[in-house]
PDB file of C-alpha atoms in Angstrom:
ATOM      1  CA  GLN A   1     129.795  96.644  77.588  1.00  0.00           C
ATOM      2  CA  TRP A   2     126.322  94.844  77.062  1.00  0.00           C
ATOM      3  CA  PHE A   3     125.952  94.742  80.870  1.00  0.00           C
ATOM      4  CA  GLU A   4     126.611  98.258  80.857  1.00  0.00           C
ATOM      5  CA  LYS A   5     124.082  99.341  78.381  1.00  0.00           C
ATOM      6  CA  PHE A   6     121.810  97.167  80.241  1.00  0.00           C
ATOM      7  CA  ALA A   7     122.356  99.264  83.329  1.00  0.00           C
ATOM      8  CA  ARG A   8     122.033 102.507  81.938  1.00  0.00           C
ATOM      9  CA  PHE A   9     118.873 101.465  80.703  1.00  0.00           C
ATOM     10  CA  GLY A  10     117.710 100.652  83.858  1.00  0.00           C
ATOM     11  CA  LEU A  11     118.771 103.900  85.059  1.00  0.00           C
ATOM     12  CA  VAL A  12     116.594 105.439  82.023  1.00  0.00           C
ATOM     13  CA  SER A  13     113.725 103.319  83.202  1.00  0.00           C
ATOM     14  CA  LYS A  14     113.870 104.694  86.725  1.00  0.00           C
ATOM     15  CA  GLY A  15     114.021 108.303  85.869  1.00  0.00           C
ATOM     16  CA  VAL A  16     110.976 107.621  83.793  1.00  0.00           C
ATOM     17  CA  VAL A  17     109.019 106.377  86.691  1.00  0.00           C
ATOM     18  CA  TYR A  18     110.071 109.039  89.188  1.00  0.00           C
ATOM     19  CA  LEU A  19     109.404 111.680  86.492  1.00  0.00           C
ATOM     20  CA  LEU A  20     105.846 110.530  86.262  1.00  0.00           C
ATOM     21  CA  MET A  21     105.714 110.336  90.010  1.00  0.00           C
ATOM     22  CA  GLY A  22     106.738 113.982  90.076  1.00  0.00           C
ATOM     23  CA  VAL A  23     104.569 115.144  87.429  1.00  0.00           C
ATOM     24  CA  LEU A  24     101.298 113.577  88.234  1.00  0.00           C
ATOM     25  CA  SER A  25     101.924 114.605  92.132  1.00  0.00           C
ATOM     26  CA  VAL A  26     102.456 118.350  91.109  1.00  0.00           C
ATOM     27  CA  LEU A  27      99.191 118.170  88.874  1.00  0.00           C
ATOM     28  CA  ALA A  28      97.432 116.752  91.808  1.00  0.00           C
ATOM     29  CA  ALA A  29      98.665 119.710  94.261  1.00  0.00           C
ATOM     30  CA  PHE A  30      97.082 122.142  91.622  1.00  0.00           C
ATOM     31  CA  GLY A  31      93.889 120.022  91.521  1.00  0.00           C
ATOM     32  CA  LEU A  32      94.836 118.683  87.888  1.00  0.00           C
ATOM     33  CA  SER A  33      94.885 115.571  88.473  1.00  0.00           C
ATOM     34  CA  GLY A  34      92.721 113.030  90.896  1.00  0.00           C
ATOM     35  CA  GLU A  35      95.695 110.973  92.059  1.00  0.00           C
ATOM     36  CA  LYS A  36      98.919 111.816  93.780  1.00  0.00           C
ATOM     37  CA  GLY A  37     101.940 109.846  91.777  1.00  0.00           C
ATOM     38  CA  ASP A  38     103.115 106.713  93.669  1.00  0.00           C
ATOM     39  CA  LYS A  39     104.799 103.965  91.555  1.00  0.00           C
ATOM     40  CA  LYS A  40     101.512 102.084  90.977  1.00  0.00           C
ATOM     41  CA  SER A  41      99.767 105.431  89.662  1.00  0.00           C
ATOM     42  CA  ALA A  42     102.770 105.925  87.306  1.00  0.00           C
ATOM     43  CA  PHE A  43     102.583 102.724  85.970  1.00  0.00           C
ATOM     44  CA  HIS A  44      98.594 102.817  85.310  1.00  0.00           C
ATOM     45  CA  PHE A  45      99.449 106.248  83.720  1.00  0.00           C
ATOM     46  CA  ILE A  46     101.752 104.544  81.410  1.00  0.00           C
ATOM     47  CA  TYR A  47      99.391 101.373  80.893  1.00  0.00           C
ATOM     48  CA  GLU A  48      96.419 104.182  79.641  1.00  0.00           C
ATOM     49  CA  GLN A  49      98.412 105.673  76.890  1.00  0.00           C
ATOM     50  CA  PRO A  50      99.088 104.374  73.308  1.00  0.00           C
ATOM     51  CA  PHE A  51     101.331 101.050  73.346  1.00  0.00           C
ATOM     52  CA  GLY A  52     101.153 101.572  77.152  1.00  0.00           C
ATOM     53  CA  LYS A  53     101.640  97.695  77.423  1.00  0.00           C
ATOM     54  CA  PHE A  54     104.724  97.593  75.372  1.00  0.00           C
ATOM     55  CA  LEU A  55     106.371 100.577  77.550  1.00  0.00           C
ATOM     56  CA  LEU A  56     105.359  99.075  80.633  1.00  0.00           C
ATOM     57  CA  ILE A  57     107.168  95.576  79.775  1.00  0.00           C
ATOM     58  CA  ALA A  58     110.227  97.701  78.473  1.00  0.00           C
ATOM     59  CA  ILE A  59     110.305  99.675  81.661  1.00  0.00           C
ATOM     60  CA  ALA A  60     109.983  96.271  83.541  1.00  0.00           C
ATOM     61  CA  LEU A  61     112.795  94.956  81.509  1.00  0.00           C
ATOM     62  CA  GLY A  62     114.744  97.908  82.179  1.00  0.00           C
ATOM     63  CA  LEU A  63     114.479  98.149  85.718  1.00  0.00           C
ATOM     64  CA  LEU A  64     116.024  94.500  85.787  1.00  0.00           C
ATOM     65  CA  GLY A  65     118.844  96.373  84.189  1.00  0.00           C
ATOM     66  CA  TYR A  66     119.068  98.586  87.476  1.00  0.00           C
ATOM     67  CA  VAL A  67     118.682  95.583  89.771  1.00  0.00           C
ATOM     68  CA  MET A  68     121.449  93.693  88.086  1.00  0.00           C
ATOM     69  CA  LEU A  69     123.851  96.953  88.688  1.00  0.00           C
ATOM     70  CA  ARG A  70     122.794  96.969  92.464  1.00  0.00           C
ATOM     71  CA  LEU A  71     123.458  93.011  92.849  1.00  0.00           C
ATOM     72  CA  PHE A  72     126.855  93.845  91.113  1.00  0.00           C
ATOM     73  CA  GLN A  73     127.322  96.529  93.712  1.00  0.00           C
ATOM     74  CA  ALA A  74     126.430  94.291  96.704  1.00  0.00           C
ATOM     75  CA  ILE A  75     128.015  91.149  96.063  1.00  0.00           C
ATOM     76  CA  LYS A  76     130.988  91.967  93.999  1.00  0.00           C
ATOM     77  CA  ASN A  77     131.700  95.328  95.429  1.00  0.00           C
ATOM     78  CA  THR A  78     132.052  96.972  92.294  1.00  0.00           C
ATOM     79  CA  GLU A  79     131.991 100.477  93.899  1.00  0.00           C
ATOM     80  CA  ASN A  80     135.306  99.594  96.228  1.00  0.00           C
ATOM     81  CA  LYS A  81     133.266  99.808  99.343  1.00  0.00           C
ATOM     82  CA  SER A  82     135.559  99.651 102.374  1.00  0.00           C
ATOM     83  CA  LYS A  83     135.351  96.704 104.793  1.00  0.00           C
ATOM     84  CA  ASP A  84     134.333  98.645 107.838  1.00  0.00           C
ATOM     85  CA  PHE A  85     130.863  99.065 109.092  1.00  0.00           C
ATOM     86  CA  LYS A  86     130.075 101.930 106.697  1.00  0.00           C
ATOM     87  CA  GLY A  87     131.209 100.096 103.673  1.00  0.00           C
ATOM     88  CA  ILE A  88     129.030  96.872 104.432  1.00  0.00           C
ATOM     89  CA  LEU A  89     126.094  98.978 105.238  1.00  0.00           C
ATOM     90  CA  ASP A  90     126.478 100.619 101.802  1.00  0.00           C
ATOM     91  CA  ARG A  91     126.620  97.277 100.311  1.00  0.00           C
ATOM     92  CA  ILE A  92     123.430  96.294 102.324  1.00  0.00           C
ATOM     93  CA  GLY A  93     121.735  99.233 101.021  1.00  0.00           C
ATOM     94  CA  TYR A  94     122.584  98.137  97.458  1.00  0.00           C
ATOM     95  CA  GLY A  95     120.863  94.714  98.222  1.00  0.00           C
ATOM     96  CA  MET A  96     118.004  96.191  99.427  1.00  0.00           C
ATOM     97  CA  SER A  97     117.500  98.347  96.679  1.00  0.00           C
ATOM     98  CA  ALA A  98     117.818  95.535  94.395  1.00  0.00           C
ATOM     99  CA  LEU A  99     115.283  93.579  96.240  1.00  0.00           C
ATOM    100  CA  LEU A 100     112.875  96.529  96.102  1.00  0.00           C
ATOM    101  CA  TYR A 101     113.380  97.498  92.459  1.00  0.00           C
ATOM    102  CA  ILE A 102     112.610  93.640  91.435  1.00  0.00           C
ATOM    103  CA  SER A 103     109.315  94.026  93.324  1.00  0.00           C
ATOM    104  CA  ILE A 104     108.487  97.233  91.661  1.00  0.00           C
ATOM    105  CA  GLY A 105     109.469  95.874  88.045  1.00  0.00           C
ATOM    106  CA  ALA A 106     107.427  92.442  88.667  1.00  0.00           C
ATOM    107  CA  TYR A 107     104.406  94.715  89.264  1.00  0.00           C
ATOM    108  CA  ALA A 108     105.016  96.558  85.952  1.00  0.00           C
ATOM    109  CA  LEU A 109     105.381  93.204  84.135  1.00  0.00           C
ATOM    110  CA  LYS A 110     102.335  91.857  85.732  1.00  0.00           C
ATOM    111  CA  LEU A 111     100.120  94.971  84.821  1.00  0.00           C
ATOM    112  CA  GLY A 112     101.828  94.855  81.295  1.00  0.00           C
ATOM    113  CA  PHE A 113     100.887  91.283  80.692  1.00  0.00           C
ATOM    114  CA  ALA A 114      97.464  90.743  83.027  1.00  0.00           C
ATOM    115  CA  GLY A 115      96.009  94.350  82.656  1.00  0.00           C
ATOM    116  CA  SER A 116      94.694  96.915  84.820  1.00  0.00           C
ATOM    117  CA  GLU A 117      93.155  94.024  87.298  1.00  0.00           C
ATOM    118  CA  GLY A 118      96.590  92.397  87.693  1.00  0.00           C
ATOM    119  CA  GLY A 119      97.594  94.903  90.284  1.00  0.00           C
ATOM    120  CA  GLY A 120      96.302  93.248  93.446  1.00  0.00           C
ATOM    121  CA  GLY A 121      96.492  94.703  97.070  1.00  0.00           C
ATOM    122  CA  ASP A 122      99.044  96.869  98.724  1.00  0.00           C
ATOM    123  CA  SER A 123     102.064  94.577  99.245  1.00  0.00           C
ATOM    124  CA  ARG A 124     103.472  96.754 101.824  1.00  0.00           C
ATOM    125  CA  GLN A 125     101.053  96.157 104.107  1.00  0.00           C
ATOM    126  CA  PHE A 126     100.592  92.679 103.347  1.00  0.00           C
ATOM    127  CA  ALA A 127     104.299  91.835 104.196  1.00  0.00           C
ATOM    128  CA  VAL A 128     103.872  94.179 107.455  1.00  0.00           C
ATOM    129  CA  SER A 129     100.888  92.367 108.406  1.00  0.00           C
ATOM    130  CA  LYS A 130     102.706  88.900 108.169  1.00  0.00           C
ATOM    131  CA  VAL A 131     105.771  90.433 110.106  1.00  0.00           C
ATOM    132  CA  LEU A 132     103.446  91.365 112.862  1.00  0.00           C
ATOM    133  CA  GLU A 133     101.980  88.093 113.280  1.00  0.00           C
ATOM    134  CA  TYR A 134     105.108  86.815 114.654  1.00  0.00           C
ATOM    135  CA  SER A 135     106.246  87.484 118.320  1.00  0.00           C
ATOM    136  CA  GLY A 136     108.191  90.363 118.413  1.00  0.00           C
ATOM    137  CA  GLY A 137     107.137  91.407 114.889  1.00  0.00           C
ATOM    138  CA  GLU A 138     106.512  94.889 115.809  1.00  0.00           C
ATOM    139  CA  TYR A 139     110.291  95.215 116.885  1.00  0.00           C
ATOM    140  CA  LEU A 140     111.260  93.825 113.515  1.00  0.00           C
ATOM    141  CA  VAL A 141     108.754  96.385 111.677  1.00  0.00           C
ATOM    142  CA  GLY A 142     110.111  99.222 113.973  1.00  0.00           C
ATOM    143  CA  ILE A 143     113.860  98.366 113.212  1.00  0.00           C
ATOM    144  CA  ALA A 144     112.830  98.487 109.473  1.00  0.00           C
ATOM    145  CA  ALA A 145     110.968 101.936 109.868  1.00  0.00           C
ATOM    146  CA  LEU A 146     114.575 103.302 111.537  1.00  0.00           C
ATOM    147  CA  ILE A 147     116.488 101.658 108.585  1.00  0.00           C
ATOM    148  CA  VAL A 148     113.867 103.475 105.925  1.00  0.00           C
ATOM    149  CA  ILE A 149     114.342 107.047 108.024  1.00  0.00           C
ATOM    150  CA  GLY A 150     117.814 106.370 107.927  1.00  0.00           C
ATOM    151  CA  MET A 151     117.896 105.948 104.270  1.00  0.00           C
ATOM    152  CA  GLY A 152     116.056 109.173 103.953  1.00  0.00           C
ATOM    153  CA  ILE A 153     118.277 111.390 105.988  1.00  0.00           C
ATOM    154  CA  TYR A 154     121.117 109.906 104.035  1.00  0.00           C
ATOM    155  CA  GLN A 155     119.513 110.743 100.778  1.00  0.00           C
ATOM    156  CA  ILE A 156     118.983 114.574 101.877  1.00  0.00           C
ATOM    157  CA  TYR A 157     122.664 114.450 103.106  1.00  0.00           C
ATOM    158  CA  ARG A 158     123.775 113.403  99.798  1.00  0.00           C
ATOM    159  CA  GLY A 159     121.535 115.975  98.383  1.00  0.00           C
ATOM    160  CA  VAL A 160     122.894 118.932 100.444  1.00  0.00           C
ATOM    161  CA  THR A 161     126.683 118.171 100.381  1.00  0.00           C
ATOM    162  CA  GLY A 162     126.646 117.226  96.914  1.00  0.00           C
ATOM    163  CA  ARG A 163     128.059 113.678  97.352  1.00  0.00           C
ATOM    164  CA  PHE A 164     125.742 112.471  94.571  1.00  0.00           C
ATOM    165  CA  MET A 165     127.811 113.815  91.919  1.00  0.00           C
ATOM    166  CA  LYS A 166     130.990 111.498  93.178  1.00  0.00           C
ATOM    167  CA  ARG A 167     130.779 109.232  89.943  1.00  0.00           C
ATOM    168  CA  VAL A 168     128.789 111.371  87.796  1.00  0.00           C
ATOM    169  CA  ASN A 169     131.000 113.613  85.344  1.00  0.00           C
ATOM    170  CA  LEU A 170     129.673 116.410  83.634  1.00  0.00           C
ATOM    171  CA  PHE A 171     132.670 118.402  82.718  1.00  0.00           C
ATOM    172  CA  HIS A 172     131.788 117.909  79.035  1.00  0.00           C
ATOM    173  CA  SER A 173     127.919 119.067  79.601  1.00  0.00           C
ATOM    174  CA  ASP A 174     127.085 122.638  78.796  1.00  0.00           C
ATOM    175  CA  MET A 175     124.145 122.075  81.490  1.00  0.00           C
ATOM    176  CA  LYS A 176     126.139 121.038  84.539  1.00  0.00           C
ATOM    177  CA  ASP A 177     124.764 123.514  86.811  1.00  0.00           C
ATOM    178  CA  ALA A 178     121.121 122.715  85.741  1.00  0.00           C
ATOM    179  CA  PHE A 179     121.914 119.012  86.029  1.00  0.00           C
ATOM    180  CA  LYS A 180     123.342 119.475  89.552  1.00  0.00           C
ATOM    181  CA  SER A 181     120.582 121.408  90.774  1.00  0.00           C
ATOM    182  CA  ALA A 182     118.087 118.636  89.703  1.00  0.00           C
ATOM    183  CA  GLY A 183     120.137 116.237  91.490  1.00  0.00           C
ATOM    184  CA  ILE A 184     120.214 118.433  94.686  1.00  0.00           C
ATOM    185  CA  VAL A 185     116.487 119.083  94.927  1.00  0.00           C
ATOM    186  CA  GLY A 186     115.470 115.421  93.785  1.00  0.00           C
ATOM    187  CA  TYR A 187     117.757 113.793  96.391  1.00  0.00           C
ATOM    188  CA  VAL A 188     116.421 116.045  99.116  1.00  0.00           C
ATOM    189  CA  SER A 189     112.734 115.560  98.029  1.00  0.00           C
ATOM    190  CA  ARG A 190     112.955 111.821  97.917  1.00  0.00           C
ATOM    191  CA  GLY A 191     114.844 111.782 101.404  1.00  0.00           C
ATOM    192  CA  ILE A 192     111.968 113.910 102.408  1.00  0.00           C
ATOM    193  CA  VAL A 193     109.426 110.956 101.052  1.00  0.00           C
ATOM    194  CA  LEU A 194     111.735 108.405 102.512  1.00  0.00           C
ATOM    195  CA  GLY A 195     111.520 109.855 105.855  1.00  0.00           C
ATOM    196  CA  ILE A 196     107.790 110.150 106.052  1.00  0.00           C
ATOM    197  CA  ILE A 197     106.987 106.556 104.756  1.00  0.00           C
ATOM    198  CA  GLY A 198     109.553 105.363 107.509  1.00  0.00           C
ATOM    199  CA  TYR A 199     107.392 107.314 109.902  1.00  0.00           C
ATOM    200  CA  PHE A 200     104.372 105.531 108.827  1.00  0.00           C
ATOM    201  CA  LEU A 201     106.091 102.182 109.357  1.00  0.00           C
ATOM    202  CA  PHE A 202     107.059 103.362 112.764  1.00  0.00           C
ATOM    203  CA  ARG A 203     103.578 104.105 113.571  1.00  0.00           C
ATOM    204  CA  ALA A 204     102.405 100.472 112.158  1.00  0.00           C
ATOM    205  CA  ALA A 205     104.790  98.972 114.512  1.00  0.00           C
ATOM    206  CA  LEU A 206     103.705 100.914 117.529  1.00  0.00           C
ATOM    207  CA  SER A 207     100.079 100.489 116.699  1.00  0.00           C
ATOM    208  CA  HIS A 208     100.401  96.697 115.519  1.00  0.00           C
ATOM    209  CA  ASN A 209      98.490  97.922 112.690  1.00  0.00           C
ATOM    210  CA  PRO A 210      99.755  97.249 109.124  1.00  0.00           C
ATOM    211  CA  ASP A 211      96.876  99.889 107.694  1.00  0.00           C
ATOM    212  CA  GLN A 212      99.438 102.287 109.080  1.00  0.00           C
ATOM    213  CA  ALA A 213     102.275 101.396 106.797  1.00  0.00           C
ATOM    214  CA  GLN A 214     101.564 103.672 103.615  1.00  0.00           C
ATOM    215  CA  GLY A 215     103.524 104.726 100.843  1.00  0.00           C
ATOM    216  CA  THR A 216     104.514 107.534  98.489  1.00  0.00           C
ATOM    217  CA  ASP A 217     100.718 108.785  97.729  1.00  0.00           C
ATOM    218  CA  ALA A 218      99.918 108.853 101.342  1.00  0.00           C
ATOM    219  CA  ALA A 219     103.249 110.828 101.850  1.00  0.00           C
ATOM    220  CA  PHE A 220     102.337 113.619  99.740  1.00  0.00           C
ATOM    221  CA  ASP A 221      98.787 113.743 101.455  1.00  0.00           C
ATOM    222  CA  PHE A 222     100.601 114.065 104.573  1.00  0.00           C
ATOM    223  CA  LEU A 223     102.906 117.250 103.283  1.00  0.00           C
ATOM    224  CA  GLU A 224      99.579 118.519 101.897  1.00  0.00           C
ATOM    225  CA  ASN A 225      97.599 118.286 104.975  1.00  0.00           C
ATOM    226  CA  GLU A 226     100.543 119.306 107.382  1.00  0.00           C
ATOM    227  CA  PHE A 227     102.076 121.640 105.475  1.00  0.00           C
ATOM    228  CA  GLY A 228      99.789 122.573 102.444  1.00  0.00           C
ATOM    229  CA  SER A 229      99.526 122.194  98.647  1.00  0.00           C
ATOM    230  CA  LEU A 230     102.537 124.558  97.807  1.00  0.00           C
ATOM    231  CA  MET A 231     105.030 122.230  99.770  1.00  0.00           C
ATOM    232  CA  MET A 232     103.506 119.215  98.259  1.00  0.00           C
ATOM    233  CA  ALA A 233     103.947 120.545  94.785  1.00  0.00           C
ATOM    234  CA  ILE A 234     107.730 121.808  95.798  1.00  0.00           C
ATOM    235  CA  VAL A 235     108.449 117.937  96.822  1.00  0.00           C
ATOM    236  CA  ALA A 236     106.680 116.741  93.936  1.00  0.00           C
ATOM    237  CA  LEU A 237     108.830 118.836  91.463  1.00  0.00           C
ATOM    238  CA  GLY A 238     111.712 117.538  93.139  1.00  0.00           C
ATOM    239  CA  LEU A 239     110.662 114.024  92.791  1.00  0.00           C
ATOM    240  CA  ALA A 240     110.456 114.663  88.954  1.00  0.00           C
ATOM    241  CA  GLY A 241     113.996 116.715  89.279  1.00  0.00           C
ATOM    242  CA  TYR A 242     115.317 113.066  90.703  1.00  0.00           C
ATOM    243  CA  GLY A 243     113.958 111.389  87.653  1.00  0.00           C
ATOM    244  CA  VAL A 244     115.518 113.713  85.571  1.00  0.00           C
ATOM    245  CA  PHE A 245     118.842 113.106  87.114  1.00  0.00           C
ATOM    246  CA  CYS A 246     118.603 109.226  86.822  1.00  0.00           C
ATOM    247  CA  PHE A 247     118.835 110.542  82.802  1.00  0.00           C
ATOM    248  CA  VAL A 248     121.772 112.408  83.512  1.00  0.00           C
ATOM    249  CA  LYS A 249     123.358 109.075  85.518  1.00  0.00           C
ATOM    250  CA  ALA A 250     122.196 107.116  82.553  1.00  0.00           C
ATOM    251  CA  LYS A 251     124.344 109.334  80.380  1.00  0.00           C
ATOM    252  CA  TYR A 252     127.228 110.449  82.626  1.00  0.00           C
ATOM    253  CA  GLN A 253     128.070 108.136  85.463  1.00  0.00           C
ATOM    254  CA  LYS A 254     130.886 105.744  85.799  1.00  0.00           C
ATOM    255  CA  ILE A 255     129.583 102.177  85.651  1.00  0.00           C
ATOM    256  CA  ASN A 256     131.945  99.630  86.679  1.00  0.00           C
ATOM    257  CA  PHE A 257     131.265  95.601  86.625  1.00  0.00           C
ATOM    258  CA  GLU A 258     134.665  94.559  87.455  1.00  0.00           C
ATOM    259  CA  VAL A 259     136.387  94.956  91.022  1.00  0.00           C
TER     260      VAL A 259
END
């Protein structure tokens, strides 16, 4: 029961991050904010608020709860995934998600304790630069890019088909239609952003240039430059919707810690 509460707190923390990313990016689309909302921008926004350090540390600890959930899903197979290729791929995805949110939580914790100067450089570009130093590194980066693009397509598929509702029981909620709509636009928007980030990573592999490996803020820049501010605002609003649906999952999702 303690594990379950910790995991649900992790989903709330993840929801806060995505909600802020979406809101900040919507504001940026209408010229009301100077920065488009990636995770670092969301953390810095929290840091600048009253009791910001305390909130950041709380969110970082919450994200550890989400990491714990993903590790159980990956290692103990608490989702009862099959032993075929798809099931193995799903569990690898859970493991990758755990690694990603460990790094995100560590950044939030570092910012909370060390202050605004504790941010450091772009870890994504640093990691890509190190991989590109090896012979054949561009192929590894290219494979990673295709995986990220595939994850984006899968998120869109889950949103369009409604498969994200599989373990979320909203039968006793009066707002189930609104919550499901938030999930649909949230998963589709998250998939679009992931697809663009994967495209950036693929460009980094082709050009052998780690500076091409950009994140969420650059993805919003791409949307704004190629499709206009309105499209950027729509996708950003979708990310905020994904954050809201993380809150819904924290309350209504079935969570297992036993096989």
